[in-house]
XYZ file of N, CA, C and O in Angstrom:
596
model
N 30.899 0.928 4.896
C 31.351 1.203 3.549
C 32.173 2.502 3.544
O 31.741 3.516 4.077
N 33.321 2.462 2.946
C 34.208 3.619 2.889
C 33.951 4.368 1.588
O 34.019 3.796 0.505
N 33.656 5.670 1.720
C 33.398 6.440 0.506
C 34.713 6.926 -0.108
O 35.761 6.919 0.522
N 34.635 7.351 -1.370
C 35.823 7.764 -2.117
C 36.506 8.973 -1.492
O 37.737 9.067 -1.490
N 35.708 9.908 -0.935
C 36.303 11.093 -0.302
C 37.149 10.684 0.901
O 38.252 11.199 1.086
N 36.615 9.775 1.706
C 37.342 9.350 2.897
C 38.610 8.591 2.502
O 39.673 8.799 3.090
N 38.519 7.730 1.518
C 39.690 6.984 1.051
C 40.751 7.950 0.526
O 41.937 7.800 0.817
N 40.323 8.965 -0.210
C 41.263 9.979 -0.716
C 41.938 10.717 0.428
O 43.142 10.982 0.392
N 41.161 11.046 1.440
C 41.701 11.750 2.594
C 42.742 10.886 3.313
O 43.837 11.356 3.630
N 42.424 9.630 3.541
C 43.365 8.724 4.222
C 44.643 8.560 3.402
O 45.746 8.564 3.953
N 44.494 8.431 2.097
C 45.653 8.274 1.218
C 46.529 9.516 1.280
O 47.747 9.422 1.362
N 45.909 10.673 1.256
C 46.652 11.928 1.299
C 47.338 12.129 2.653
O 48.494 12.547 2.717
N 46.647 11.810 3.734
C 47.250 11.967 5.061
C 48.419 10.996 5.227
O 49.488 11.381 5.660
N 48.204 9.739 4.928
C 49.283 8.750 4.900
C 49.821 8.264 6.229
O 49.870 7.080 6.473
N 50.248 9.173 7.099
C 50.899 8.743 8.336
C 50.065 9.052 9.573
O 49.196 9.925 9.554
N 50.379 8.343 10.630
C 49.705 8.563 11.912
C 49.940 9.996 12.389
O 49.036 10.649 12.897
N 51.144 10.502 12.201
C 51.477 11.873 12.619
C 50.601 12.891 11.890
O 50.055 13.809 12.506
N 50.438 12.721 10.592
C 49.623 13.651 9.801
C 48.141 13.505 10.168
O 47.399 14.473 10.175
N 47.719 12.286 10.482
C 46.338 12.077 10.922
C 46.072 12.872 12.197
O 45.043 13.534 12.329
N 46.996 12.824 13.150
C 46.814 13.545 14.409
C 46.802 15.054 14.190
O 46.022 15.770 14.836
N 47.638 15.546 13.301
C 47.641 16.977 12.992
C 46.308 17.379 12.365
O 45.716 18.404 12.722
N 45.810 16.553 11.468
C 44.524 16.812 10.824
C 43.395 16.756 11.855
O 42.500 17.605 11.859
N 43.434 15.775 12.748
C 42.391 15.636 13.775
C 42.361 16.870 14.686
O 41.289 17.318 15.085
N 43.520 17.426 15.002
C 43.568 18.634 15.826
C 42.887 19.801 15.103
O 42.166 20.590 15.726
N 43.094 19.892 13.786
C 42.432 20.944 13.004
C 40.921 20.725 12.986
O 40.141 21.679 13.101
N 40.504 19.464 12.876
C 39.071 19.133 12.903
C 38.484 19.498 14.269
O 37.381 20.038 14.355
N 39.229 19.222 15.344
C 38.765 19.572 16.692
C 38.507 21.072 16.806
O 37.530 21.489 17.435
N 39.369 21.867 16.201
C 39.178 23.321 16.215
C 37.885 23.694 15.499
O 37.099 24.511 15.983
N 37.652 23.070 14.344
C 36.414 23.344 13.605
C 35.188 22.913 14.399
O 34.182 23.616 14.423
N 35.279 21.766 15.062
C 34.156 21.268 15.860
C 33.881 22.229 17.023
O 32.732 22.563 17.303
N 34.942 22.685 17.684
C 34.753 23.568 18.843
C 34.161 24.921 18.445
O 33.446 25.537 19.227
N 34.444 25.363 17.219
C 33.852 26.629 16.758
C 32.512 26.387 16.075
O 31.816 27.338 15.729
N 32.176 25.117 15.873
C 30.911 24.691 15.246
C 30.706 25.337 13.878
O 29.602 25.741 13.525
N 31.786 25.399 13.120
C 31.685 25.989 11.793
C 32.745 25.407 10.874
O 33.918 25.387 11.216
N 32.313 24.942 9.706
C 33.266 24.437 8.729
C 33.944 25.578 7.977
O 34.926 25.374 7.298
N 33.391 26.775 8.092
C 33.992 27.905 7.398
C 35.010 28.632 8.280
O 35.660 29.562 7.841
N 35.121 28.194 9.539
C 36.112 28.808 10.433
C 37.503 28.559 9.877
O 37.706 27.732 9.008
N 38.452 29.264 10.405
C 39.815 29.131 9.914
C 40.307 27.707 10.148
O 40.308 27.198 11.257
N 40.683 27.071 9.060
C 41.152 25.681 9.076
C 42.643 25.726 8.825
O 43.082 26.163 7.766
N 43.432 25.308 9.803
C 44.881 25.397 9.608
C 45.549 24.064 9.892
O 45.128 23.321 10.765
N 46.573 23.811 9.109
C 47.395 22.624 9.281
C 48.849 23.068 9.292
O 49.203 24.081 8.684
N 49.677 22.304 9.947
C 51.098 22.642 10.045
C 51.745 22.689 8.662
O 51.665 21.737 7.896
N 52.388 23.804 8.376
C 53.089 23.941 7.099
C 54.336 23.069 7.053
O 54.871 22.820 5.977
N 54.799 22.609 8.201
C 55.952 21.711 8.247
C 55.553 20.302 7.821
O 56.390 19.525 7.378
N 54.285 19.974 7.969
C 53.815 18.621 7.685
C 53.086 18.533 6.340
O 53.179 17.540 5.644
N 52.380 19.589 5.968
C 51.561 19.571 4.753
C 52.016 20.639 3.761
O 52.332 21.754 4.155
N 52.002 20.290 2.480
C 52.297 21.277 1.442
C 51.048 22.117 1.190
O 49.949 21.750 1.611
N 51.202 23.202 0.483
C 50.050 24.053 0.154
C 49.023 23.293 -0.680
O 47.819 23.437 -0.478
N 49.499 22.490 -1.628
C 48.573 21.711 -2.461
C 47.799 20.704 -1.626
O 46.595 20.528 -1.807
N 48.500 20.030 -0.708
C 47.825 19.069 0.170
C 46.789 19.781 1.029
O 45.673 19.293 1.200
N 47.150 20.945 1.558
C 46.228 21.717 2.387
C 44.965 22.069 1.589
O 43.847 21.917 2.074
N 45.147 22.518 0.366
C 44.011 22.900 -0.481
C 43.091 21.702 -0.723
O 41.876 21.797 -0.582
N 43.674 20.565 -1.036
C 42.890 19.346 -1.295
C 42.152 18.913 -0.028
O 40.959 18.584 -0.063
N 42.850 18.914 1.096
C 42.237 18.507 2.372
C 41.082 19.435 2.721
O 40.009 18.994 3.137
N 41.286 20.743 2.545
C 40.224 21.704 2.851
C 38.982 21.423 1.998
O 37.861 21.445 2.495
N 39.181 21.085 0.732
C 38.044 20.767 -0.146
C 37.355 19.473 0.291
O 36.130 19.372 0.265
N 38.148 18.482 0.697
C 37.560 17.226 1.161
C 36.738 17.437 2.429
O 35.666 16.861 2.588
N 37.240 18.276 3.338
C 36.531 18.544 4.592
C 35.175 19.185 4.298
O 34.179 18.882 4.962
N 35.116 20.047 3.318
C 33.858 20.717 2.968
C 32.774 19.725 2.541
O 31.593 20.021 2.636
N 33.184 18.536 2.090
C 32.202 17.541 1.643
C 31.553 16.792 2.813
O 30.647 15.999 2.606
N 32.013 17.041 4.040
C 31.464 16.359 5.217
C 30.532 17.282 5.985
O 30.910 18.391 6.353
N 29.338 16.795 6.259
C 28.393 17.582 7.053
C 28.576 17.317 8.545
O 28.234 18.145 9.375
N 29.130 16.162 8.901
C 29.299 15.799 10.304
C 30.789 15.597 10.599
O 31.338 14.517 10.373
N 31.435 16.640 11.105
C 32.867 16.568 11.368
C 33.204 15.616 12.512
O 34.260 14.990 12.515
N 32.302 15.484 13.495
C 32.540 14.539 14.595
C 32.592 13.111 14.055
O 33.415 12.304 14.481
N 31.715 12.805 13.103
C 31.704 11.477 12.499
C 32.987 11.254 11.685
O 33.570 10.179 11.717
N 33.425 12.282 10.967
C 34.670 12.191 10.209
C 35.830 11.895 11.143
O 36.639 11.013 10.886
N 35.909 12.618 12.256
C 36.988 12.405 13.217
C 36.929 10.993 13.792
O 37.947 10.315 13.902
N 35.749 10.550 14.135
C 35.573 9.192 14.679
C 36.036 8.152 13.654
O 36.743 7.207 13.989
N 35.646 8.358 12.418
C 36.009 7.432 11.346
C 37.533 7.385 11.150
O 38.105 6.318 10.923
N 38.198 8.536 11.281
C 39.659 8.580 11.144
C 40.357 7.686 12.157
O 41.329 7.019 11.848
N 39.832 7.697 13.398
C 40.483 6.924 14.450
C 40.086 5.443 14.438
O 40.593 4.665 15.239
N 39.217 5.065 13.524
C 38.885 3.650 13.331
C 39.782 3.007 12.276
O 39.805 1.792 12.128
N 40.513 3.831 11.543
C 41.415 3.324 10.495
C 42.620 2.674 11.175
O 43.232 3.265 12.069
N 42.979 1.462 10.755
C 44.100 0.774 11.402
C 45.451 1.444 11.130
O 45.636 2.128 10.130
N 46.371 1.201 12.050
C 47.742 1.706 11.945
C 48.629 0.577 11.438
O 48.582 -0.538 11.942
N 49.420 0.877 10.415
C 50.457 -0.041 9.939
C 51.741 0.430 10.597
O 52.261 1.488 10.281
N 52.235 -0.342 11.552
C 53.407 0.036 12.330
C 54.644 -0.664 11.771
O 54.646 -1.877 11.595
N 55.678 0.139 11.482
C 56.932 -0.419 10.957
C 58.088 0.059 11.834
O 58.340 1.255 11.933
N 58.748 -0.894 12.479
C 59.949 -0.565 13.247
C 61.140 -0.736 12.324
O 61.280 -1.772 11.666
N 61.976 0.294 12.271
C 63.206 0.228 11.496
C 64.347 0.704 12.379
O 64.121 1.328 13.416
N 65.582 0.431 11.971
C 66.718 0.729 12.842
C 67.357 2.087 12.569
O 68.344 2.431 13.200
N 66.811 2.867 11.659
C 67.423 4.142 11.284
C 66.362 5.238 11.194
O 65.178 4.951 11.082
N 66.805 6.477 11.228
C 65.881 7.605 11.069
C 65.598 7.747 9.576
O 66.519 7.990 8.794
N 64.340 7.587 9.184
C 64.045 7.611 7.748
C 64.039 9.030 7.178
O 63.695 9.984 7.868
N 64.435 9.133 5.923
C 64.317 10.406 5.224
C 62.865 10.563 4.786
O 62.111 9.587 4.756
N 62.488 11.762 4.414
C 61.138 12.003 3.901
C 60.915 11.170 2.641
O 59.855 10.602 2.436
N 61.956 11.071 1.811
C 61.872 10.289 0.574
C 61.608 8.810 0.884
O 60.783 8.169 0.239
N 62.287 8.267 1.883
C 62.072 6.869 2.273
C 60.630 6.667 2.729
O 59.955 5.727 2.310
N 60.162 7.560 3.612
C 58.795 7.451 4.129
C 57.773 7.525 3.005
O 56.819 6.744 2.966
N 57.977 8.445 2.076
C 57.062 8.608 0.946
C 57.030 7.346 0.082
O 55.960 6.885 -0.315
N 58.202 6.784 -0.188
C 58.265 5.556 -1.000
C 57.605 4.379 -0.277
O 56.913 3.577 -0.895
N 57.815 4.290 1.037
C 57.210 3.204 1.809
C 55.690 3.321 1.809
O 54.985 2.329 1.589
N 55.182 4.530 2.039
C 53.733 4.733 2.017
C 53.172 4.359 0.648
O 52.160 3.666 0.543
N 53.834 4.807 -0.408
C 53.381 4.515 -1.771
C 53.349 3.009 -2.031
O 52.374 2.479 -2.576
N 54.400 2.319 -1.628
C 54.464 0.863 -1.799
C 53.330 0.170 -1.049
O 52.647 -0.699 -1.596
N 53.112 0.578 0.185
C 52.061 -0.044 0.988
C 50.679 0.263 0.426
O 49.826 -0.625 0.351
N 50.444 1.513 0.008
C 49.137 1.878 -0.537
C 48.852 1.137 -1.841
O 47.702 0.835 -2.136
N 49.892 0.822 -2.589
C 49.731 0.045 -3.823
C 49.299 -1.384 -3.514
O 48.555 -1.992 -4.276
N 49.743 -1.915 -2.381
C 49.497 -3.321 -2.051
C 48.418 -3.570 -1.008
O 48.027 -4.710 -0.794
N 47.942 -2.515 -0.348
C 46.893 -2.659 0.663
C 45.708 -1.820 0.200
O 45.815 -0.600 0.105
N 44.595 -2.477 -0.081
C 43.450 -1.751 -0.640
C 42.664 -0.960 0.412
O 42.054 0.043 0.089
N 42.678 -1.403 1.645
C 41.953 -0.708 2.713
C 42.767 0.481 3.208
O 43.997 0.469 3.150
N 42.087 1.506 3.729
C 42.840 2.638 4.277
C 43.618 2.228 5.519
O 43.225 1.321 6.248
N 44.738 2.909 5.741
C 45.574 2.699 6.918
C 46.420 3.947 7.097
O 46.517 4.780 6.190
N 47.015 4.078 8.268
C 47.976 5.142 8.505
C 49.284 4.494 8.916
O 49.306 3.577 9.729
N 50.371 4.962 8.338
C 51.693 4.422 8.627
C 52.286 5.087 9.860
O 52.250 6.309 9.995
N 52.832 4.262 10.729
C 53.596 4.749 11.878
C 54.982 4.131 11.783
O 55.116 2.907 11.791
N 55.988 4.983 11.649
C 57.362 4.490 11.608
C 57.973 4.696 12.988
O 57.961 5.803 13.526
N 58.479 3.607 13.548
C 59.113 3.646 14.871
C 60.594 3.345 14.677
O 60.945 2.302 14.111
N 61.434 4.260 15.111
C 62.870 4.047 15.016
C 63.314 3.245 16.230
O 63.129 3.672 17.369
N 63.853 2.054 15.972
C 64.287 1.147 17.030
C 65.652 0.582 16.655
O 65.734 -0.460 16.001
N 66.744 1.247 17.061
C 68.078 0.764 16.701
C 68.363 -0.647 17.219
O 69.217 -1.346 16.677
N 67.624 -1.076 18.230
C 67.826 -2.396 18.814
C 67.548 -3.553 17.863
O 68.022 -4.666 18.086
N 66.797 -3.312 16.790
C 66.529 -4.417 15.853
C 67.695 -4.612 14.879
O 67.740 -5.589 14.168
N 68.643 -3.664 14.867
C 69.913 -3.740 14.139
C 69.798 -3.656 12.618
O 70.756 -3.350 11.945
N 68.681 -3.930 12.057
C 68.487 -3.911 10.605
C 67.195 -4.633 10.288
O 66.575 -5.247 11.159
N 66.764 -4.554 9.037
C 65.502 -5.176 8.670
C 64.346 -4.363 9.219
O 64.453 -3.159 9.406
N 63.235 -5.039 9.503
C 62.082 -4.330 10.063
C 61.192 -5.291 10.848
O 61.285 -6.507 10.706
N 60.358 -4.699 11.663
C 59.321 -5.425 12.395
C 58.022 -4.704 12.062
O 57.930 -3.493 12.234
N 57.048 -5.454 11.546
C 55.793 -4.808 11.184
C 54.626 -5.395 11.965
O 54.627 -6.571 12.322
N 53.658 -4.528 12.241
C 52.414 -4.923 12.889
C 51.276 -4.254 12.137
O 51.337 -3.060 11.841
N 50.248 -5.052 11.826
C 49.091 -4.512 11.119
C 47.899 -5.427 11.332
O 47.988 -6.623 11.081
N 46.810 -4.854 11.798
C 45.554 -5.583 12.010
C 45.759 -6.882 12.785
O 45.259 -7.937 12.421
N 46.518 -6.815 13.860
C 46.732 -7.970 14.716
C 47.800 -8.942 14.229
O 48.088 -9.933 14.890
N 48.401 -8.671 13.080
C 49.470 -9.542 12.573
C 50.819 -8.925 12.947
O 50.968 -7.700 12.954
N 51.775 -9.774 13.230
C 53.108 -9.340 13.639
C 54.120 -10.124 12.819
O 54.010 -11.345 12.688
N 55.090 -9.418 12.221
C 56.106 -10.096 11.418
C 57.458 -9.460 11.724
O 57.682 -8.294 11.427
N 58.333 -10.232 12.329
C 59.664 -9.762 12.704
C 60.664 -10.244 11.656
O 60.953 -11.427 11.556
N 61.163 -9.312 10.881
C 62.181 -9.603 9.859
C 63.454 -8.829 10.180
O 64.143 -8.343 9.303
N 63.743 -8.746 11.482
C 64.892 -7.961 11.930
C 66.173 -8.788 11.930
O 66.157 -10.015 12.026
N 67.289 -8.078 11.848
C 68.598 -8.706 11.940
C 68.795 -9.286 13.338
O 69.364 -10.366 13.499
N 68.276 -8.605 14.348
C 68.379 -9.098 15.727
C 67.724 -10.479 15.848
O 68.289 -11.385 16.448
N 66.546 -10.641 15.278
C 65.856 -11.930 15.322
C 66.695 -13.003 14.624
O 66.864 -14.114 15.134
N 67.246 -12.662 13.465
C 68.045 -13.635 12.710
C 69.303 -14.048 13.475
O 69.653 -15.234 13.513
N 69.970 -13.082 14.088
C 71.185 -13.400 14.858
C 70.841 -14.246 16.073
O 71.532 -15.231 16.368
N 69.769 -13.890 16.765
C 69.336 -14.657 17.935
C 69.011 -16.094 17.535
O 69.418 -17.052 18.216
N 68.296 -16.245 16.437
C 67.930 -17.573 15.933
C 69.187 -18.379 15.578
O 69.302 -19.557 15.905
N 70.134 -17.740 14.930
C 71.372 -18.398 14.534
C 72.173 -18.831 15.755
O 72.703 -19.942 15.802
N 72.241 -17.948 16.766
C 73.007 -18.274 17.973
C 72.397 -19.458 18.719
O 73.122 -20.289 19.259
N 71.083 -19.547 18.747
C 70.424 -20.664 19.431
C 70.580 -21.968 18.660
O 70.626 -23.035 19.249
N 70.664 -21.886 17.338
C 70.712 -23.086 16.503
C 72.109 -23.675 16.376
O 72.260 -24.866 16.119
N 73.143 -22.882 16.564
C 74.506 -23.405 16.368
C 74.900 -24.299 17.533
O 74.449 -24.108 18.670
N 75.728 -25.265 17.250
C 76.150 -26.190 18.321
C 76.992 -25.461 19.374
O 77.722 -24.540 19.068
N 76.816 -25.896 20.607
C 77.573 -25.315 21.713
C 79.035 -25.699 21.547
O 79.365 -26.844 21.243
N 79.927 -24.729 21.742
C 81.356 -24.996 21.656
C 81.931 -24.963 23.057
O 81.657 -24.032 23.811
N 82.701 -25.976 23.391
C 83.315 -26.042 24.723
C 84.456 -25.042 24.828
O 85.186 -24.835 23.871
N 84.587 -24.450 25.973
C 85.689 -23.542 26.218
C 85.392 -22.114 25.765
O 86.264 -21.264 25.828
N 84.223 -21.841 25.291
C 83.878 -20.478 24.862
C 82.633 -20.016 25.516
O 81.730 -20.592 25.824
């Protein structure tokens, strides 16, 4: 059973990258064996408000090792796209997915120019290729062979 604090934490973290940054901070707390030790997160990845909220959520956990273990049990929603996403794009994608997926997950965006457009997604053992490369390949195989070309 997933508690509300954990769901809030997963929603706030959002991405696999942010999960790993958070896990590194948890590792520091575990190694010092104190939740009151200095808890730091990258200012490049987290805003001050997010940091404050995360710090409060961490205080609600008595077993940080269990929290860390639970984080790595959350599935990854992997999305391959053909371009480098802006922060705004990533934020909108996470929001859209969180609206439509009730279970916690972490988003991993993989830039793969080889798919040419569209996306390829993987989540909980499901794979869906909606790439332009797939469509072109399918079209090329389906068209009749032309002599002399």
